[in-house]
Amino acid sequence: ACGSSNNAGGSSSDGGKKTVGFVAVGPEGGFRTANENDIKSAFADAGFELVYSPTQNNDQQKQIQAFNKFVNDEVDAIILSSTEDSGWDDSLKKAAEAEIPVFTVDRNVEVKDDAAKKAIVSHIGPSNEWAGEQAAEFVNKNFPDGANGFILEGPAGLSVVKDRGTGWSNKIGSNIKVLESQSANWSTDEAKTVTAGLLDKYKSDNPQFIFAQNDEMGLGAAQAVDAAGLKGKVKIITIDGTKNALQALVDGDLSYVIEYNPIFGKETAQAVKDYLDGKTVEKDIQIESKTFDAASAKEALDNGSRAY
Amino acid sequence: MTTATANKVKAPKKGFKLDRQMIPTLAAVVIFLLMIIMGQALFGTYIRLGFISSLFIDHAYLIILAVAMTLPILTGGIDLSVGAIVAITAVVGLKLANAGVPAILVMVVMLLIGAVFGLLAGTLIEEFNMQPFIATLSTMFLARGIASIISTDSLTFPDNNNFAFIANEIKIIDNPKISNDLSFNVGVIIALIVVIYGYIFLHHTRTGRTIYAIGGSRSSAELMGLPVKRTQYTIYLTSAILAALASIVYTANIGSAKNTVGVGWELDAVASVVIGGTIITGGFGYVLGSVLGALVRSILDPLTSDFGVPAEWTTIVVGLMILVFVVLQRAVMAVGEKK
Amino acid sequence: MTDKTPIVVMKGITIEFPGVKALDGVDLTLYPGEVHALMGENGAGKSTMIKALTGVYKIDAGSITVEGKPQSFNGTLDAQNAGIATVYQEVNLCTNLSVGENVMLGHEKRGPFGIDWKKTHEAAKTYLAQMGLESIDPHTPLSSISIAMQQLVAIARAMVINAKVLILDEPTSSLDANEVQDLFKIMRKVRDSGVAILFVSHFLDQIYEITDRLTILRNGKFIKEVMTKDTPRDELIGMMIGKSAAELSQIGAKKSRREIEPGEKPLLEVKGLGKKGTINPVDLDIYKGEVVGFAGLLGSGRTELGRLLYGADKPDSGTYEFNGKKVNISDPYTALKNKIAYSTENRHDEGIIGDLTVRQNMLIALQATRGMFNPIPKKEADAIVDKYMEELNVRPRDPDRPIKNLSGGNQQKVLIGRWLATHPELLILDEPTRGIDIGAKAEIQQVVLDLASKGMGVVFISSELEEVVRLSDDIEVLKDRHKIAEIENGDTVSQATIVETIANTNVNGKEA
Amino acid sequence: MAEKAKEEGNALVKKLLSNNLTWSVVAFILLIVICTIFQHDFLALSWNTNTGGLAGPLITMLQESARYLMIATGMTLVISTAGIDLSVGSVMAVAGAAAMQSLSNGVNVWVSILIALLVGLVIGCVNGALVSLLGLQPFITTLIMMLAGRGIAKVITSGENTDASAVAGNEPLRWIANGFILGIPANFVIAVVIVILVGLLCRKTAMGMMIEAVGINQEASRMTGIKPKKILFLVYAVSGFLAAIAGLFATASVMRVDVVKTGQDLEMYAILAVVIGGTSLLGGKFSLAGSAVGAVIIAMIRKTIITLGINAEATPAFFAVVVIVICVMQAPKIHNLGAAMKRKRALKAQAKAVAA
Ligand SMILES: Nc1ncnc2c1ncn2[C@@H]1O[C@H](COP(=O)(O)OP(=O)(O)OP(=O)(O)O)[C@@H](O)[C@H]1O
Ligand SMILES: Nc1ncnc2c1ncn2[C@@H]1O[C@H](COP(=O)(O)OP(=O)(O)OP(=O)(O)O)[C@@H](O)[C@H]1O
Ligand SMILES: [Mg+2]
Ligand SMILES: [Mg+2]
């Protein structure tokens, strides 16, 4: 990829390939890697030159720096997969001044400034709140008489964590009791430890479900549940829909998986292309996600359509 | 009277060794320029007024942190809490601003909170014999923990807050194209003042010189009758307050913040200081070097991105670049030593 | 004299370290305008007494009054503020800073914009000049000057504070005769201005030359305070060591020269050994059983030559033959493997490994030659440690104490034990008697002669020409990093011979 | 007679009080007490027929402590030479990635383990070479390796969190982290055995002394014939190797590597464990037993956080408070408080007497 020597150079609107700057999060496994790889390949297929700029530690500052650099580089469009939903006003204003269209993906950003608002052409991505709601609905449906359980959260403060949590609380029935919410930092391994601890602690409360905010943590929880000899007795619900999770669903380790569909590179590329060609683009492009139970998971795995 | 002694003590060439101490810093200058030139030659976007402007505007906070980190490192210590102090002061600051507290008061409170953590670190180090690494690691956990207890929301400044003046860009050259605008903001000026302050503090005050002395040998400094304890307090207090200042500049700049802000910034600051030629074991180094180090560190990310380094490789490449840098400095110094 | 009011009165000072009572009810009274010496063997408690006065150590009992006010200082800074300037035994300066800064640290001259460096350096220059260091540029890094010069810098630093009490703990141990005289001149001047000087030295000549009053300590206990002029040497020594001076083993007059048999191969033969910038190429032969002294002024390159012979620095020219074999001594390890050992002059930085015990310090070099995974059996280790603690009279005789807690002189003895434990064929001793009390000095000199008589080659480097002349078979004279002469010792050779040689020969070996 | 016995007893108490290890153990017990108050059956052990081992909160705690034991041991040696190894967390990820990736690529499980260990060793050697041969500063060298290591892990798995839980024949690796030896977690047993082996290696040979010597005074050590460069190289290599074992423990526990999370921040925990164990960051004397206790304490703190149900938001603060309390308890100032007050009183009385 090192050959793209003058990709970012100058105003590239003159005939050649259009340049798109991608302010990304960076590979984190699971959802993120699938999502970014998909975007990269979709833009390559659509004939764009994509300059990719990941951050570290989910650091918004590095994203802002990358964004401002893309503005200075005078790219043709910017795709923003932000780690935070606020703090973008100044940068977006610059983009607006430079007349560079911005497409937010995955996470929407909140903007106050009007000039900044203008820079954002469209938002493309699935909904976190929706995913949280699906988890709540599943629990409501399966435990009409009420139940006890845990929530495994991502790192405190990320907006994904909040949105998934909000979705859950919006829909969860009043007879469902969350014994404890703990963070397992998105990590399989930590989730296993945390779950083992929680199962020990609330043995007498007969926990019946675990809502893990992502697949990784759900898989860890499943192992702890298994080790405690509670497989099948505790229902585990996760969000993301990676292959591993679907397989675990088929194997009965998980009970329900809500997809948070990362595959929307094509849609994004199309939106950028349309906009640059002067066509109108929808303000909000919702990416549809599915939910899986064991049967639909098996089907999805068998027909080999899962890309991640 | 003492011709015998006088004769045999021939003065070595003046300032030779002092120059050698500056070599790593000079190397930082050269490499920084080379990187800019390389970026320009390959991608054509590095010698642009807009690029230079945002390099400073976006990294004013890092420059301040680098100056802050220089002080403890010069004594052979470290302050790992700076990133977390940015977080807690930002969260508290934004909460207060949203509660309608006047901006000036908010800033004062932010600086005071920084001071409290600096004082705590100083106390742990000086009164309870904790090593700086551990003491500031603890205050880092503490600050970050308290920040997230206070709020995990993404907080945004209310409209028309008085913080904006720090962020408002002042255009010196306003070209039709934004990439050719030369601009700066109050944040950059604050950073500049901090740098000047750092320079004067380290080179023209007794406390500053005591910092170098402690870095040379703490026990010697004590036996020489220098106020070591007081100086140590000053150091950790200053670095924490500067971290709070960096927080003011940063949050004003992006207009929002939350408890997760500043994760890993302490390591960026350490990297800046080291790239700038300050030796991590203390005793040698310059504030100006740290500033350059911050700029070099800042420019590594856009370079890797422009080179199209695959995502998985970026940290490796950034690491390798710092390594090459450190090795190069080492080589330059070795040559200097031989001569 | 006694009608003066004392400026410092220390009464019943007791300091206990875990396991030792370093001081036990010691009194000390200093009068303005007097030079007062603390006398005692290594480990008697002199340095501890000084540190008690300046608040480095907390006292467990006793009282300190300065100018009539009861005081308990919390460190050098407090003492300084009360007018007490101190130069401690181990040089305590900052090697990362310049000479001038070291002199002025904490007392820099200030202008409207903070420190005024020009004025500060000028001031430093005048203080340095007082110590006879006028030709040192204050900008020179401290690390590039020798320990001895650093000692002078430390004293210059003490002069900056307009002190009422000046404490000098073994300031002369690394100085040569000229510098000692320079120092004494300054001390007299300071004393005459009404300052009380507390002085520690193991050189009796110096004691009698400069001091007015003596306080004698033994094993941490106060023995007596006397006037110098009323106390004969024998009596003084007797009070210090607790037995009569006559019992001190006396090293005979000049040692008889070891004759080289015709055709005998030297133990060590180097040709053109040198290193640019440190020492010019040197030829040198050392035979078995021979003591070769290196003489020269400060900075003449004696240490550098010793380090080259040991591989501590890498030579960039010359050949090296040992025991008739060409060897490449590239580092201390190979030197030790070849049975060459070197005891450094810089005990603090290159000698002791402070936190390790006496036992470990003594065994570590032998262990290094045997290899990491071949530990010395406990029995053998015990035997070695016992033997050298005994032979060198290390006190306290407790091998499991960290070496840093020993007094300076005893540390030195342990280090010599370390090198002897490796059974070297060539032993290079750089200032081995520095800071060692008269009893121990005689012991060490005796050890050197004994070793030589058993066939060991010894290089003896010392700033005390007297002992060089007395112990050596051959004396190599160095000047300005050149070997300028090789003197065969004999009845006609005296200290004066060497001083003249240094004065009258230039570096090309020709008469000046 | 009785007087003397009492005095001796006092001396013993004094010695105990000023010993870091004592305070670490006290802290450990305190944490257990707190946990038991919150969860009455905290100390209860039961036999889990499912896993063929003991089960209970303490057991999961020991299981987690195994990885800390490994990195803390390596870290102790490095810190003893006055260095630091910030890369252990990343090395864990790299080793875990290597094991998981090779397993899922069909490599035999034993070979995979070997590859992982080798990778850790190699990274350790690179650290060692940079520090000893090039003379780079340990902090910055291993900081670079910490950055680069994460990248290497991502490169190995192409950015994925490789999962080998379904790979046939992975049982031996799975057993290492989840199995039991005589009812006790296998990884804990393995870790303890390794710590003891390293301890024996250090103390029965001259290795420990030489490491300490280099840490106390490198130049003086060189002058005694020790080769500091070799020692430095060695400790970083050992640290890398042990971190690889820790990486295996961490990933084998769930048979999955998480390129971002595996080993994240664990270098800090390791350093804390070492310091709690009484080894100074300035180098020199080290205590492997102390670090081992420190490592178990870290695991215990984390267990306490889960047991008390401390909010995710508050965990860092809780962690900080516990660490600060332990370190303050260990401070000589606190131990000497009594003695200092006594001395002050005595001196005051004396001064009065003098004045009178
Ligand atoms: N920090 C310490 N801890 C334990 N013991 C100590 C400490 N400092 C000194 N000592 C012991 O106190 C005694 C007195 O030591 P001190 O350094 O005062 O002797 P000295 O008279 O200065 O000897 P020298 O002439 O060798 O310098 C010695 O036995 C020494 O071992
Ligand atoms: N004229 C000088 N000016 C500055 N530094 C000097 C000068 N001469 C020597 N030095 C420094 O002094 C140090 C001591 O030199 P060296 O050790 O060779 O002296 P020496 O003959 O062994 O004397 P001693 O052992 O008494 O100090 C060297 O590190 C050298 O850099
Ligand atoms: Mg002494
Ligand atoms: Mg010398």
Short mmCIF file of N, CA and C in Angstrom, two decimals, chain A residues 1-11 26-27 33 36-37 40 51-54 56-57 59-62 64-65 68-74 83-90 93-95 97-98 110 112 156-159 162, chain B residues 42-43 45-46 48 50-51 54-55 58-59 61 148 152-159 167 169 171 174 177-179 181 250 253-256 258-260 263-265 268 297-299 301-302 305-312 314-315 318:
data_model
loop_
_atom_site.label_atom_id
_atom_site.label_comp_id
_atom_site.label_asym_id
_atom_site.label_seq_id
_atom_site.Cartn_x
_atom_site.Cartn_y
_atom_site.Cartn_z
N ALA A 1 0.83 -1.21 0.00
CA ALA A 1 0.00 0.00 0.00
C ALA A 1 0.85 1.25 0.00
N CYS A 2 2.15 1.01 0.10
CA CYS A 2 3.04 2.15 0.22
C CYS A 2 3.23 2.88 -1.10
N GLY A 3 2.70 2.31 -2.15
CA GLY A 3 2.97 2.91 -3.45
C GLY A 3 2.16 4.16 -3.73
N SER A 4 1.18 4.41 -2.90
CA SER A 4 0.26 5.50 -3.19
C SER A 4 0.90 6.83 -2.84
N SER A 5 1.97 7.14 -3.54
CA SER A 5 2.83 8.19 -3.04
C SER A 5 2.19 9.57 -3.08
N ASN A 6 1.49 9.91 -4.14
CA ASN A 6 0.95 11.27 -4.10
C ASN A 6 -0.57 11.25 -4.01
N ASN A 7 -1.03 10.27 -3.23
CA ASN A 7 -2.47 10.12 -3.11
C ASN A 7 -3.14 11.35 -2.52
N ALA A 8 -2.56 11.81 -1.44
CA ALA A 8 -3.20 12.90 -0.73
C ALA A 8 -2.85 14.24 -1.35
N GLY A 9 -1.95 14.20 -2.29
CA GLY A 9 -1.37 15.43 -2.78
C GLY A 9 -2.36 16.32 -3.53
N GLY A 10 -2.21 17.56 -3.30
CA GLY A 10 -2.86 18.61 -4.07
C GLY A 10 -4.36 18.44 -4.22
N SER A 11 -4.94 19.25 -5.04
CA SER A 11 -6.36 19.13 -5.30
C SER A 11 -6.52 18.06 -6.36
N GLY A 26 -9.33 2.18 14.00
CA GLY A 26 -8.17 1.29 14.00
C GLY A 26 -8.58 -0.12 14.37
N PRO A 27 -7.77 -1.09 13.99
CA PRO A 27 -8.16 -2.48 14.18
C PRO A 27 -8.28 -2.83 15.65
N THR A 33 -12.62 -4.38 12.94
CA THR A 33 -11.77 -4.80 11.84
C THR A 33 -12.60 -5.12 10.61
N GLU A 36 -13.92 -1.76 9.08
CA GLU A 36 -12.95 -0.91 8.38
C GLU A 36 -12.41 -1.60 7.12
N ASN A 37 -12.20 -2.89 7.23
CA ASN A 37 -11.75 -3.60 6.03
C ASN A 37 -12.79 -3.52 4.93
N LYS A 40 -12.68 -0.10 3.41
CA LYS A 40 -11.50 0.07 2.56
C LYS A 40 -11.69 -0.63 1.21
N VAL A 51 -7.39 7.24 1.86
CA VAL A 51 -6.29 7.41 2.82
C VAL A 51 -6.83 7.10 4.21
N TYR A 52 -6.18 6.13 4.84
CA TYR A 52 -6.73 5.58 6.07
C TYR A 52 -5.94 6.09 7.27
N SER A 53 -6.62 6.59 8.26
CA SER A 53 -5.89 7.13 9.41
C SER A 53 -6.51 6.65 10.72
N PRO A 54 -5.91 5.64 11.33
CA PRO A 54 -6.47 5.10 12.58
C PRO A 54 -5.99 5.90 13.78
N GLN A 56 -5.23 5.75 18.23
CA GLN A 56 -4.79 4.78 19.23
C GLN A 56 -5.56 5.05 20.51
N ASN A 57 -5.78 4.01 21.28
CA ASN A 57 -6.47 4.15 22.56
C ASN A 57 -7.79 4.87 22.44
N ASP A 59 -8.35 7.52 21.06
CA ASP A 59 -8.06 8.91 21.39
C ASP A 59 -8.65 9.85 20.35
N GLN A 60 -9.60 10.66 20.79
CA GLN A 60 -10.25 11.57 19.85
C GLN A 60 -9.28 12.60 19.30
N GLN A 61 -8.31 12.98 20.13
CA GLN A 61 -7.37 14.02 19.70
C GLN A 61 -6.69 13.59 18.39
N LYS A 62 -6.28 12.32 18.32
CA LYS A 62 -5.58 11.85 17.11
C LYS A 62 -6.52 11.87 15.92
N ILE A 64 -8.97 14.06 15.54
CA ILE A 64 -9.11 15.46 15.15
C ILE A 64 -7.92 15.90 14.31
N GLN A 65 -6.75 15.48 14.77
CA GLN A 65 -5.54 15.82 14.03
C GLN A 65 -5.63 15.28 12.60
N ASN A 68 -8.20 17.27 10.53
CA ASN A 68 -7.69 18.58 10.10
C ASN A 68 -6.64 18.44 9.01
N LYS A 69 -5.88 17.37 9.12
CA LYS A 69 -4.87 17.15 8.08
C LYS A 69 -5.56 16.87 6.75
N PHE A 70 -6.63 16.10 6.77
CA PHE A 70 -7.34 15.82 5.53
C PHE A 70 -7.90 17.11 4.93
N VAL A 71 -8.36 17.99 5.79
CA VAL A 71 -8.86 19.27 5.28
C VAL A 71 -7.73 20.04 4.59
N ASN A 72 -6.58 20.04 5.24
CA ASN A 72 -5.44 20.74 4.64
C ASN A 72 -4.98 20.07 3.36
N ASP A 73 -5.13 18.75 3.33
CA ASP A 73 -4.72 18.02 2.13
C ASP A 73 -5.71 18.22 0.99
N GLU A 74 -6.83 18.85 1.30
CA GLU A 74 -7.86 19.10 0.31
C GLU A 74 -8.33 17.82 -0.36
N THR A 83 -14.71 8.32 17.54
CA THR A 83 -14.75 7.62 18.83
C THR A 83 -15.67 8.34 19.79
N GLU A 84 -15.90 9.63 19.55
CA GLU A 84 -16.75 10.41 20.44
C GLU A 84 -17.82 11.11 19.63
N ASP A 85 -18.93 11.38 20.27
CA ASP A 85 -19.99 12.00 19.48
C ASP A 85 -19.98 13.53 19.53
N SER A 86 -19.10 14.11 20.33
CA SER A 86 -19.05 15.57 20.32
C SER A 86 -17.61 16.03 20.15
N GLY A 87 -17.45 17.33 20.09
CA GLY A 87 -16.10 17.88 19.97
C GLY A 87 -15.65 18.06 18.53
N TRP A 88 -16.59 17.98 17.59
CA TRP A 88 -16.18 18.05 16.19
C TRP A 88 -16.49 19.38 15.53
N ASP A 89 -17.08 20.29 16.26
CA ASP A 89 -17.56 21.53 15.63
C ASP A 89 -16.48 22.28 14.86
N ASP A 90 -15.37 22.51 15.52
CA ASP A 90 -14.32 23.31 14.88
C ASP A 90 -13.81 22.65 13.61
N LYS A 93 -16.28 22.80 10.88
CA LYS A 93 -16.35 24.14 10.31
C LYS A 93 -15.27 24.33 9.25
N LYS A 94 -14.08 23.84 9.59
CA LYS A 94 -12.98 23.95 8.62
C LYS A 94 -13.34 23.20 7.35
N ALA A 95 -13.90 22.01 7.53
CA ALA A 95 -14.27 21.22 6.36
C ALA A 95 -15.29 21.98 5.53
N GLU A 97 -15.66 25.18 5.37
CA GLU A 97 -15.01 26.30 4.69
C GLU A 97 -14.26 25.81 3.46
N ALA A 98 -13.65 24.62 3.59
CA ALA A 98 -12.90 24.09 2.47
C ALA A 98 -13.80 23.34 1.49
N GLU A 110 -22.73 14.78 17.32
CA GLU A 110 -23.61 15.89 17.66
C GLU A 110 -22.91 17.19 17.33
N LYS A 112 -23.37 21.49 17.12
CA LYS A 112 -24.20 22.63 17.50
C LYS A 112 -24.14 23.71 16.43
N ALA A 156 -16.18 2.13 30.83
CA ALA A 156 -17.05 3.21 31.28
C ALA A 156 -16.84 4.44 30.42
N GLY A 157 -17.92 4.99 29.92
CA GLY A 157 -17.83 6.29 29.27
C GLY A 157 -17.92 6.27 27.75
N LEU A 158 -17.73 5.12 27.11
CA LEU A 158 -17.84 5.13 25.65
C LEU A 158 -19.31 5.32 25.27
N SER A 159 -19.55 6.01 24.16
CA SER A 159 -20.95 6.27 23.85
C SER A 159 -21.65 5.02 23.36
N LYS A 162 -23.06 3.48 26.33
CA LYS A 162 -24.23 4.21 26.80
C LYS A 162 -25.44 3.92 25.94
N LEU B 42 7.14 14.05 -0.88
CA LEU B 42 6.37 12.88 -1.28
C LEU B 42 4.88 13.20 -1.44
N PHE B 43 4.37 14.02 -0.56
CA PHE B 43 2.92 14.21 -0.56
C PHE B 43 2.50 15.64 -0.84
N THR B 45 2.02 18.19 0.91
CA THR B 45 1.08 18.93 1.76
C THR B 45 1.68 19.37 3.08
N TYR B 46 2.97 19.18 3.24
CA TYR B 46 3.53 19.44 4.56
C TYR B 46 4.03 20.86 4.75
N ARG B 48 2.72 23.65 4.12
CA ARG B 48 1.56 24.48 3.81
C ARG B 48 1.24 25.24 5.06
N GLY B 50 -1.51 26.03 6.26
CA GLY B 50 -2.59 25.38 6.99
C GLY B 50 -2.08 24.22 7.83
N PHE B 51 -1.17 23.45 7.23
CA PHE B 51 -0.63 22.30 7.95
C PHE B 51 0.15 22.75 9.19
N SER B 54 -2.23 24.05 11.86
CA SER B 54 -2.96 23.09 12.68
C SER B 54 -2.00 22.20 13.46
N LEU B 55 -0.76 22.08 13.00
CA LEU B 55 0.22 21.35 13.79
C LEU B 55 0.33 22.00 15.18
N ASP B 58 -3.44 22.14 17.01
CA ASP B 58 -3.89 20.83 17.49
C ASP B 58 -2.98 20.27 18.58
N HIS B 59 -1.76 20.76 18.63
CA HIS B 59 -0.83 20.16 19.60
C HIS B 59 -0.35 21.10 20.68
N TYR B 61 -1.70 21.52 23.37
CA TYR B 61 -1.81 20.77 24.62
C TYR B 61 -0.61 19.87 24.84
N SER B 148 -14.31 9.47 36.23
CA SER B 148 -15.42 8.68 35.70
C SER B 148 -16.55 8.55 36.72
N THR B 152 -19.57 10.02 33.13
CA THR B 152 -19.03 9.32 31.97
C THR B 152 -19.68 9.85 30.70
N ASP B 153 -20.40 10.94 30.86
CA ASP B 153 -21.04 11.52 29.67
C ASP B 153 -20.05 12.32 28.87
N SER B 154 -20.37 12.42 27.61
CA SER B 154 -19.62 13.33 26.77
C SER B 154 -20.17 14.72 27.05
N LEU B 155 -19.36 15.58 27.61
CA LEU B 155 -19.84 16.89 28.02
C LEU B 155 -19.45 17.94 27.00
N THR B 156 -20.34 18.86 26.79
CA THR B 156 -20.08 19.92 25.81
C THR B 156 -20.26 21.27 26.49
N PHE B 157 -19.47 22.23 26.07
CA PHE B 157 -19.61 23.56 26.64
C PHE B 157 -20.97 24.14 26.28
N PRO B 158 -21.56 24.91 27.19
CA PRO B 158 -22.80 25.59 26.84
C PRO B 158 -22.51 26.63 25.76
N ASP B 159 -23.55 27.06 25.08
CA ASP B 159 -23.34 28.08 24.05
C ASP B 159 -22.78 29.35 24.67
N ALA B 167 -9.95 29.16 21.88
CA ALA B 167 -9.93 28.35 20.67
C ALA B 167 -10.08 29.17 19.40
N GLU B 169 -9.74 30.99 16.27
CA GLU B 169 -8.52 31.14 15.48
C GLU B 169 -8.34 32.56 15.01
N LYS B 171 -6.55 34.62 12.28
CA LYS B 171 -5.88 34.39 11.00
C LYS B 171 -4.87 35.48 10.72
N ASP B 174 -5.03 35.14 5.44
CA ASP B 174 -6.30 34.52 5.12
C ASP B 174 -6.40 34.34 3.62
N LYS B 177 -8.09 29.66 0.03
CA LYS B 177 -8.08 28.25 0.39
C LYS B 177 -7.66 28.10 1.85
N ILE B 178 -8.43 27.31 2.58
CA ILE B 178 -8.16 27.18 4.01
C ILE B 178 -6.79 26.54 4.26
N SER B 179 -6.35 25.72 3.30
CA SER B 179 -5.08 25.04 3.50
C SER B 179 -3.91 26.01 3.40
N ASP B 181 -4.19 29.12 4.86
CA ASP B 181 -4.33 30.11 5.91
C ASP B 181 -3.24 29.91 6.96
N TYR B 250 -7.04 22.23 25.69
CA TYR B 250 -7.60 21.17 24.85
C TYR B 250 -9.12 21.23 24.81
N ASN B 253 -10.48 24.02 22.97
CA ASN B 253 -10.24 23.85 21.54
C ASN B 253 -11.30 22.97 20.88
N ILE B 254 -11.60 21.83 21.50
CA ILE B 254 -12.58 20.98 20.82
C ILE B 254 -13.98 21.17 21.39
N GLY B 255 -14.08 21.95 22.46
CA GLY B 255 -15.40 22.31 22.94
C GLY B 255 -16.12 21.24 23.71
N SER B 256 -15.46 20.11 23.90
CA SER B 256 -16.12 19.07 24.68
C SER B 256 -15.06 18.12 25.24
N LYS B 258 -14.62 14.30 27.96
CA LYS B 258 -15.25 13.32 28.83
C LYS B 258 -14.17 12.61 29.62
N ASN B 259 -14.61 11.66 30.44
CA ASN B 259 -13.65 11.03 31.34
C ASN B 259 -12.56 10.25 30.63
N THR B 260 -12.78 9.84 29.39
CA THR B 260 -11.75 9.03 28.74
C THR B 260 -10.71 9.87 28.01
N VAL B 263 -6.22 9.44 27.60
CA VAL B 263 -5.62 8.13 27.85
C VAL B 263 -4.34 8.00 27.01
N GLY B 264 -3.25 7.67 27.65
CA GLY B 264 -2.01 7.47 26.92
C GLY B 264 -1.24 8.75 26.63
N TRP B 265 -1.78 9.89 27.02
CA TRP B 265 -1.06 11.14 26.72
C TRP B 265 0.24 11.24 27.51
N ASP B 268 2.77 9.82 25.37
CA ASP B 268 3.13 10.74 24.29
C ASP B 268 4.06 11.83 24.82
N ARG B 297 6.77 14.05 17.46
CA ARG B 297 5.80 13.01 17.81
C ARG B 297 4.49 13.25 17.06
N SER B 298 4.11 14.54 16.95
CA SER B 298 2.84 14.85 16.31
C SER B 298 2.84 14.54 14.82
N ILE B 299 4.00 14.65 14.24
CA ILE B 299 4.05 14.53 12.79
C ILE B 299 4.19 13.06 12.36
N ASP B 301 2.20 10.57 13.11
CA ASP B 301 0.93 9.97 12.73
C ASP B 301 0.50 10.31 11.30
N PRO B 302 0.49 11.62 10.95
CA PRO B 302 0.14 11.91 9.55
C PRO B 302 1.09 11.24 8.56
N SER B 305 0.12 7.68 8.11
CA SER B 305 -1.13 7.59 7.38
C SER B 305 -0.91 7.88 5.90
N ASP B 306 -0.12 8.90 5.60
CA ASP B 306 0.12 9.25 4.19
C ASP B 306 0.91 8.17 3.47
N PHE B 307 1.77 7.50 4.21
CA PHE B 307 2.54 6.44 3.58
C PHE B 307 1.65 5.23 3.30
N GLY B 308 0.43 5.29 3.77
CA GLY B 308 -0.49 4.18 3.53
C GLY B 308 -0.09 2.94 4.29
N VAL B 309 0.50 3.13 5.44
CA VAL B 309 0.88 1.99 6.25
C VAL B 309 -0.39 1.24 6.65
N PRO B 310 -0.42 -0.10 6.45
CA PRO B 310 -1.62 -0.85 6.81
C PRO B 310 -1.94 -0.67 8.29
N ALA B 311 -3.22 -0.71 8.59
CA ALA B 311 -3.67 -0.39 9.94
C ALA B 311 -2.92 -1.16 11.01
N GLU B 312 -2.74 -2.45 10.81
CA GLU B 312 -2.11 -3.26 11.86
C GLU B 312 -0.68 -2.80 12.10
N THR B 314 0.53 0.29 11.92
CA THR B 314 0.81 1.69 12.28
C THR B 314 1.60 1.81 13.58
N THR B 315 1.17 1.10 14.61
CA THR B 315 1.91 1.27 15.87
C THR B 315 3.34 0.75 15.73
N VAL B 318 5.22 3.53 13.95
CA VAL B 318 5.46 4.66 14.86
C VAL B 318 6.56 4.28 15.85
#
